[in-house]
Amino acid sequence: MRGLFIVLEGCDRAGKTTQTQLLQKFFHARDRKCELAKFPDRTTSLGITINSYLQGSQALSDQAIHLLFSANRWELIDSLESKVKNGVNLIVDRYAYSGAAFTSAKGLDIDWCKSCDKGLLKPDLVLFLDTSNKTMSKREDFGAEVYENLEFQSKVREQFHLLKDDSWKIINASGTIEEVQAEIQTHVLTLLNQDSYAPIQRNLWCGNE
Ligand code: FDM
């Protein structure tokens, strides 16, 4: 049986990293293979350029950085797909939804933003960790990267909500770490309890979404 392809999305400081790690433990506790991945993957040569942009040391146009984020997914998708096909449950911290939400929040056309990722692997489940603007404003630990400010993050949140489709579950990320994880696990268990899964497909944004 193939693995599941699960994506965690959300604004910065929503708790994605903590929750992906806890979810991996949940799979391991059930003797299921489970690996974590993250976008951007800053270790590849494209990822190194993305990292310089995010840290403010390299200027790029909004279109150019968007294409690099997308290319960073395309360069790694074969390896992610083969893991899933070989029975590894994959939990991915950010994916194409971050790509479209962050760039369209700058004012670029959302359909253009989505088009570069059209045909990527479609996740089985997207867990959107939703933080209200009020909660976000209490999290003052924004770092120094280019997108880490409250006004921009509020715009990003609005754009994320335009991207919801049938694979999405909105998780209230304002609760405690344990409460958020419990909600996540409920959705994952529903999938895990299925006897079989439909084949994973490279059809992200190929339908009417
Ligand atoms: N980000 C991330 C984008 O703007 N586009 C993308 O396609 C992706 C995957 O990069 F502010 C933004 C989101 C975030 C920044 O992400 C780095 P991490 O999760 O903090 O590394």
Tab-separated table of C-alpha atoms and ligand atoms in Angstrom:
chain	number	residue	atom	x	y	z
A	1	MET	CA	0.000	0.000	0.000
A	2	ARG	CA	1.276	3.470	-0.826
A	3	GLY	CA	1.917	6.104	1.817
A	4	LEU	CA	-0.145	9.212	2.449
A	5	PHE	CA	0.927	12.618	1.226
A	6	ILE	CA	-0.031	15.149	3.871
A	7	VAL	CA	0.697	18.876	3.706
A	8	LEU	CA	0.669	21.357	6.571
A	9	GLU	CA	0.077	24.946	5.570
A	10	GLY	CA	-0.393	28.227	7.382
A	11	CYS	CA	1.018	31.659	8.033
A	12	ASP	CA	4.395	32.084	9.690
A	13	ARG	CA	4.459	31.194	13.401
A	14	ALA	CA	1.347	29.004	13.123
A	15	GLY	CA	3.183	26.059	14.694
A	16	LYS	CA	3.651	23.935	11.561
A	17	THR	CA	7.105	22.647	12.436
A	18	THR	CA	6.096	21.458	15.917
A	19	GLN	CA	2.934	19.849	14.580
A	20	THR	CA	4.705	18.025	11.725
A	21	GLN	CA	7.178	16.553	14.221
A	22	LEU	CA	4.385	15.384	16.532
A	23	LEU	CA	2.501	13.895	13.604
A	24	GLN	CA	5.583	11.945	12.572
A	25	LYS	CA	5.736	10.475	16.106
A	26	PHE	CA	2.070	9.524	15.754
A	27	PHE	CA	2.860	7.506	12.590
A	28	HIS	CA	5.931	5.905	14.144
A	29	ALA	CA	3.928	4.892	17.228
A	30	ARG	CA	1.718	2.913	14.835
A	31	ASP	CA	4.735	1.304	13.126
A	32	ARG	CA	4.148	3.244	9.926
A	33	LYS	CA	6.998	4.600	7.850
A	34	CYS	CA	6.934	8.387	7.926
A	35	GLU	CA	9.284	11.088	6.648
A	36	LEU	CA	9.223	14.865	6.822
A	37	ALA	CA	9.942	17.285	4.006
A	38	LYS	CA	9.818	21.053	3.864
A	39	PHE	CA	9.447	23.771	1.242
A	40	PRO	CA	11.407	25.750	0.481
A	41	ASP	CA	14.127	23.104	0.654
A	42	ARG	CA	17.047	25.454	1.256
A	43	THR	CA	19.716	22.773	0.703
A	44	THR	CA	19.591	22.613	-3.118
A	45	SER	CA	21.298	25.242	-5.300
A	46	LEU	CA	17.905	26.825	-6.044
A	47	GLY	CA	17.128	26.641	-2.329
A	48	ILE	CA	20.332	28.495	-1.491
A	49	THR	CA	19.235	31.364	-3.763
A	50	ILE	CA	15.759	31.352	-2.176
A	51	ASN	CA	17.383	31.498	1.246
A	52	SER	CA	19.467	34.553	0.239
A	53	TYR	CA	16.289	36.263	-0.976
A	54	LEU	CA	14.382	35.477	2.232
A	55	GLN	CA	17.239	36.777	4.352
A	56	GLY	CA	17.344	40.000	2.387
A	57	SER	CA	20.795	39.537	0.903
A	58	GLN	CA	19.663	39.008	-2.700
A	59	ALA	CA	17.046	41.078	-4.541
A	60	LEU	CA	14.798	39.328	-7.080
A	61	SER	CA	11.596	40.394	-8.807
A	62	ASP	CA	8.341	39.023	-7.378
A	63	GLN	CA	7.905	36.862	-10.480
A	64	ALA	CA	11.451	35.500	-10.395
A	65	ILE	CA	11.310	34.437	-6.743
A	66	HIS	CA	7.892	32.874	-7.306
A	67	LEU	CA	9.279	30.772	-10.144
A	68	LEU	CA	12.232	29.715	-8.004
A	69	PHE	CA	9.934	28.541	-5.188
A	70	SER	CA	7.958	26.566	-7.763
A	71	ALA	CA	11.093	25.147	-9.424
A	72	ASN	CA	12.282	24.058	-5.974
A	73	ARG	CA	9.167	21.864	-5.742
A	74	TRP	CA	9.542	20.519	-9.276
A	75	GLU	CA	13.185	19.574	-8.699
A	76	LEU	CA	12.213	17.408	-5.694
A	77	ILE	CA	8.839	16.003	-6.724
A	78	ASP	CA	10.172	12.797	-8.342
A	79	SER	CA	11.909	11.780	-5.150
A	80	LEU	CA	8.866	12.631	-2.996
A	81	GLU	CA	6.565	10.730	-5.335
A	82	SER	CA	8.720	7.620	-5.269
A	83	LYS	CA	8.765	7.655	-1.460
A	84	VAL	CA	4.964	7.807	-1.309
A	85	LYS	CA	4.659	5.043	-3.901
A	86	ASN	CA	7.032	2.918	-1.830
A	87	GLY	CA	4.859	3.111	1.258
A	88	VAL	CA	6.367	6.090	3.074
A	89	ASN	CA	3.873	8.485	4.645
A	90	LEU	CA	5.131	11.921	3.808
A	91	ILE	CA	4.416	15.029	5.841
A	92	VAL	CA	5.323	18.218	4.023
A	93	ASP	CA	5.710	21.568	5.761
A	94	ARG	CA	4.435	24.111	3.137
A	95	TYR	CA	3.746	23.362	-0.511
A	96	ALA	CA	2.331	25.054	-3.602
A	97	TYR	CA	-0.438	26.703	-1.524
A	98	SER	CA	2.208	28.808	0.243
A	99	GLY	CA	3.592	29.656	-3.175
A	100	ALA	CA	0.269	31.004	-4.457
A	101	ALA	CA	-0.772	32.638	-1.155
A	102	PHE	CA	2.460	34.530	-0.505
A	103	THR	CA	2.991	35.772	-4.061
A	104	SER	CA	-0.651	36.724	-4.682
A	105	ALA	CA	-0.595	38.622	-1.361
A	106	LYS	CA	1.937	40.901	-3.084
A	107	GLY	CA	-0.728	41.724	-5.692
A	108	LEU	CA	0.151	39.256	-8.464
A	109	ASP	CA	-2.637	37.416	-10.234
A	110	ILE	CA	-3.524	34.285	-8.262
A	111	ASP	CA	-4.182	32.198	-11.377
A	112	TRP	CA	-0.741	33.057	-12.715
A	113	CYS	CA	0.720	32.111	-9.332
A	114	LYS	CA	-1.039	28.725	-9.392
A	115	SER	CA	-0.181	27.941	-13.002
A	116	CYS	CA	3.521	27.207	-12.328
A	117	ASP	CA	2.600	24.416	-9.888
A	118	LYS	CA	-0.178	22.968	-12.009
A	119	GLY	CA	0.336	19.205	-12.365
A	120	LEU	CA	2.345	18.701	-9.166
A	121	LEU	CA	1.454	15.759	-6.954
A	122	LYS	CA	-1.928	16.376	-5.316
A	123	PRO	CA	-1.886	15.892	-1.533
A	124	ASP	CA	-4.313	13.473	0.127
A	125	LEU	CA	-4.838	15.976	2.908
A	126	VAL	CA	-3.992	19.630	3.461
A	127	LEU	CA	-4.107	20.695	7.095
A	128	PHE	CA	-4.363	24.469	7.202
A	129	LEU	CA	-3.278	25.789	10.580
A	130	ASP	CA	-5.393	28.871	10.878
A	131	THR	CA	-4.386	31.640	13.241
A	132	SER	CA	-6.618	34.686	13.635
A	133	ASN	CA	-5.036	38.095	13.184
A	134	LYS	CA	-5.524	38.627	16.924
A	135	THR	CA	-3.542	35.495	17.773
A	136	MET	CA	-0.880	36.379	15.242
A	137	SER	CA	-0.424	39.820	16.776
A	138	LYS	CA	0.282	38.179	20.157
A	139	ARG	CA	3.065	36.130	18.607
A	140	GLU	CA	5.688	38.781	18.603
A	141	ASP	CA	8.499	36.411	17.798
A	142	PHE	CA	8.500	37.148	14.074
A	143	GLY	CA	12.040	36.832	12.812
A	144	ALA	CA	14.012	38.913	10.363
A	145	GLU	CA	13.013	37.290	7.065
A	146	VAL	CA	11.362	39.384	4.375
A	147	TYR	CA	7.751	38.220	4.828
A	148	GLU	CA	7.687	38.233	8.612
A	149	ASN	CA	5.423	41.143	9.437
A	150	LEU	CA	1.853	41.194	10.635
A	151	GLU	CA	0.268	43.271	7.878
A	152	PHE	CA	1.651	41.050	5.122
A	153	GLN	CA	0.784	37.857	7.004
A	154	SER	CA	-2.864	39.000	7.296
A	155	LYS	CA	-3.000	39.397	3.525
A	156	VAL	CA	-1.409	35.968	3.085
A	157	ARG	CA	-4.068	34.451	5.352
A	158	GLU	CA	-6.839	35.903	3.178
A	159	GLN	CA	-5.191	34.485	0.066
A	160	PHE	CA	-4.823	31.048	1.664
A	161	HIS	CA	-8.561	30.962	2.233
A	162	LEU	CA	-9.135	31.447	-1.508
A	163	LEU	CA	-7.189	28.256	-2.176
A	164	LYS	CA	-9.304	25.841	-0.104
A	165	ASP	CA	-10.438	22.725	-1.941
A	166	ASP	CA	-11.843	19.300	-1.084
A	167	SER	CA	-8.519	18.075	0.318
A	168	TRP	CA	-8.395	20.874	2.931
A	169	LYS	CA	-9.191	20.771	6.624
A	170	ILE	CA	-9.034	24.028	8.535
A	171	ILE	CA	-7.447	23.549	11.942
A	172	ASN	CA	-7.914	26.123	14.672
A	173	ALA	CA	-4.261	26.758	15.539
A	174	SER	CA	-5.022	29.060	18.466
A	175	GLY	CA	-5.346	26.156	20.919
A	176	THR	CA	-2.590	24.453	22.878
A	177	ILE	CA	-0.034	22.298	21.053
A	178	GLU	CA	-1.859	19.181	22.304
A	179	GLU	CA	-5.297	20.428	21.225
A	180	VAL	CA	-4.074	21.283	17.737
A	181	GLN	CA	-2.324	17.908	17.398
A	182	ALA	CA	-5.462	16.068	18.549
A	183	GLU	CA	-7.506	17.781	15.842
A	184	ILE	CA	-4.868	16.948	13.235
A	185	GLN	CA	-4.737	13.304	14.303
A	186	THR	CA	-8.516	12.940	13.971
A	187	HIS	CA	-8.313	13.858	10.290
A	188	VAL	CA	-5.262	11.677	9.672
A	189	LEU	CA	-6.877	8.679	11.393
A	190	THR	CA	-9.887	8.915	9.098
A	191	LEU	CA	-7.529	8.431	6.158
A	192	LEU	CA	-5.407	5.778	7.867
A	193	ASN	CA	-8.497	3.693	8.578
A	194	GLN	CA	-9.341	3.383	4.894
A	195	ASP	CA	-8.692	-0.079	3.411
A	196	SER	CA	-7.096	1.324	0.261
A	197	TYR	CA	-6.232	4.648	-1.307
A	198	ALA	CA	-6.820	5.870	-4.834
A	199	PRO	CA	-3.531	6.179	-6.760
A	200	ILE	CA	-1.668	9.390	-6.020
A	201	GLN	CA	-1.827	11.698	-9.020
A	202	ARG	CA	0.034	14.607	-10.555
A	203	ASN	CA	-3.093	16.649	-10.984
A	204	LEU	CA	-2.780	19.568	-8.600
A	205	TRP	CA	-4.882	22.455	-9.928
A	206	CYS	CA	-5.762	20.514	-13.081
A	207	GLY	CA	-9.494	20.507	-12.260
A	208	ASN	CA	-11.941	23.268	-11.442
A	209	GLU	CA	-10.275	24.516	-8.249
B	1	FDM	N1	7.199	30.892	0.860
B	1	FDM	C1	7.291	29.552	0.961
B	1	FDM	C2	6.825	31.503	-0.341
B	1	FDM	O1	6.747	32.738	-0.426
B	1	FDM	N2	6.553	30.729	-1.425
B	1	FDM	C3	6.633	29.373	-1.374
B	1	FDM	O2	6.374	28.687	-2.385
B	1	FDM	C4	7.006	28.757	-0.135
B	1	FDM	C5	7.115	27.266	-0.038
B	1	FDM	O3	8.923	31.492	2.321
B	1	FDM	F1	7.588	33.197	4.593
B	1	FDM	C6	7.561	31.730	2.015
B	1	FDM	C7	6.823	31.437	3.273
B	1	FDM	C8	7.778	31.864	4.345
B	1	FDM	C9	9.147	31.711	3.716
B	1	FDM	O4	9.266	29.555	4.746
B	1	FDM	C10	10.004	30.611	4.280
B	1	FDM	P1	9.701	28.812	6.118
B	1	FDM	O5	8.606	27.818	6.332
B	1	FDM	O6	9.799	29.888	7.174
B	1	FDM	O7	11.052	28.196	5.830
